[in-house]
mmCIF file of C-alpha atoms in Angstrom:
data_model
loop_
_atom_site.group_PDB
_atom_site.id
_atom_site.type_symbol
_atom_site.label_atom_id
_atom_site.label_comp_id
_atom_site.label_asym_id
_atom_site.label_seq_id
_atom_site.Cartn_x
_atom_site.Cartn_y
_atom_site.Cartn_z
ATOM 1 C CA MET W 208 -18.064 5.260 -1.181
ATOM 2 C CA LYS W 209 -17.762 1.997 -2.809
ATOM 3 C CA LYS W 210 -15.657 1.241 -5.523
ATOM 4 C CA ILE W 211 -18.176 0.225 -8.970
ATOM 5 C CA ILE W 212 -16.391 -0.788 -11.755
ATOM 6 C CA VAL W 213 -18.415 -1.105 -15.200
ATOM 7 C CA TYR W 214 -17.258 -3.316 -17.629
ATOM 8 C CA THR W 215 -18.788 -2.456 -21.253
ATOM 9 C CA THR W 216 -18.363 -2.286 -24.725
ATOM 10 C CA GLY W 217 -20.899 0.617 -25.287
ATOM 11 C CA CYS W 218 -23.645 -1.640 -26.539
ATOM 12 C CA PRO W 219 -27.248 0.034 -25.825
ATOM 13 C CA LEU W 220 -27.470 -2.132 -22.111
ATOM 14 C CA CYS W 221 -23.902 -0.640 -21.220
ATOM 15 C CA ILE W 222 -25.244 2.664 -22.343
ATOM 16 C CA ALA W 223 -28.271 2.333 -19.985
ATOM 17 C CA LEU W 224 -26.750 1.127 -16.947
ATOM 18 C CA GLU W 225 -23.932 3.746 -17.362
ATOM 19 C CA ASN W 226 -26.729 6.675 -17.731
ATOM 20 C CA ILE W 227 -28.558 5.059 -14.297
ATOM 21 C CA LEU W 228 -25.231 5.857 -12.357
ATOM 22 C CA LYS W 229 -24.437 9.150 -13.858
ATOM 23 C CA GLN W 230 -28.623 9.960 -13.435
ATOM 24 C CA LYS W 231 -27.911 8.767 -9.683
ATOM 25 C CA ASN W 232 -24.400 10.836 -8.997
ATOM 26 C CA ILE W 233 -22.662 6.870 -8.658
ATOM 27 C CA GLU W 234 -19.480 7.219 -9.417
ATOM 28 C CA PHE W 235 -17.855 4.452 -11.230
ATOM 29 C CA GLU W 236 -15.036 3.128 -13.452
ATOM 30 C CA LYS W 237 -15.066 1.856 -16.887
ATOM 31 C CA ILE W 238 -13.039 -1.022 -18.191
ATOM 32 C CA THR W 239 -13.682 -1.397 -22.163
ATOM 33 C CA ASP W 240 -10.959 -3.627 -22.471
ATOM 34 C CA THR W 241 -12.563 -6.769 -23.706
ATOM 35 C CA GLU W 242 -9.336 -8.975 -22.811
ATOM 36 C CA VAL W 243 -9.166 -8.131 -19.549
ATOM 37 C CA MET W 244 -13.540 -9.249 -19.957
ATOM 38 C CA ILE W 245 -12.580 -12.838 -21.583
ATOM 39 C CA ALA W 246 -10.063 -13.483 -18.666
ATOM 40 C CA LYS W 247 -12.442 -13.048 -16.246
ATOM 41 C CA GLY W 248 -14.886 -14.981 -18.029
ATOM 42 C CA PHE W 249 -17.680 -12.665 -18.611
ATOM 43 C CA GLN W 250 -19.765 -13.826 -21.598
ATOM 44 C CA ASN W 251 -22.455 -10.863 -21.610
ATOM 45 C CA VAL W 252 -21.986 -6.910 -21.018
ATOM 46 C CA PRO W 253 -22.364 -5.075 -18.710
ATOM 47 C CA MET W 254 -20.823 -6.574 -15.863
ATOM 48 C CA VAL W 255 -20.620 -4.430 -12.691
ATOM 49 C CA GLU W 256 -17.817 -5.184 -9.851
ATOM 50 C CA VAL W 257 -18.421 -3.648 -6.677
ATOM 51 C CA GLU W 258 -15.395 -3.573 -3.780
ATOM 52 C CA GLY W 259 -13.628 -6.355 -6.168
ATOM 53 C CA GLU W 260 -16.219 -8.722 -4.930
ATOM 54 C CA GLU W 261 -19.910 -8.638 -5.986
ATOM 55 C CA ILE W 262 -20.187 -9.423 -9.797
ATOM 56 C CA MET W 263 -23.662 -8.547 -11.691
ATOM 57 C CA ASN W 264 -25.336 -8.448 -14.800
ATOM 58 C CA PHE W 265 -27.610 -5.658 -16.089
ATOM 59 C CA LYS W 266 -30.488 -6.533 -14.752
ATOM 60 C CA ALA W 267 -28.932 -7.127 -10.892
ATOM 61 C CA ALA W 268 -27.331 -3.958 -11.288
ATOM 62 C CA VAL W 269 -29.875 -2.125 -12.009
ATOM 63 C CA LYS W 270 -31.819 -3.818 -9.088
ATOM 64 C CA TYR W 271 -28.845 -3.397 -6.966
ATOM 65 C CA PHE W 272 -28.681 0.061 -7.301
ATOM 66 C CA GLY W 273 -32.122 1.475 -7.224
ATOM 67 C CA GLY W 274 -33.920 0.779 -10.203
ATOM 68 C CA LEU W 275 -34.491 3.106 -13.626
#
């Protein structure tokens, strides 16, 4: 299984993405530390990292994980 990290602040889009992943039984790590997000240069949330490489925003993540 791929390692998935969701960077989240608990905003409505973050919650929606987390719910999508849970409904699809996709395990993920959740990071809520805004200092980490700022250090990575993120300007929006949620952001998703797959296997330490692929970084995507909400729209791309929904598409990647098979939609709503």
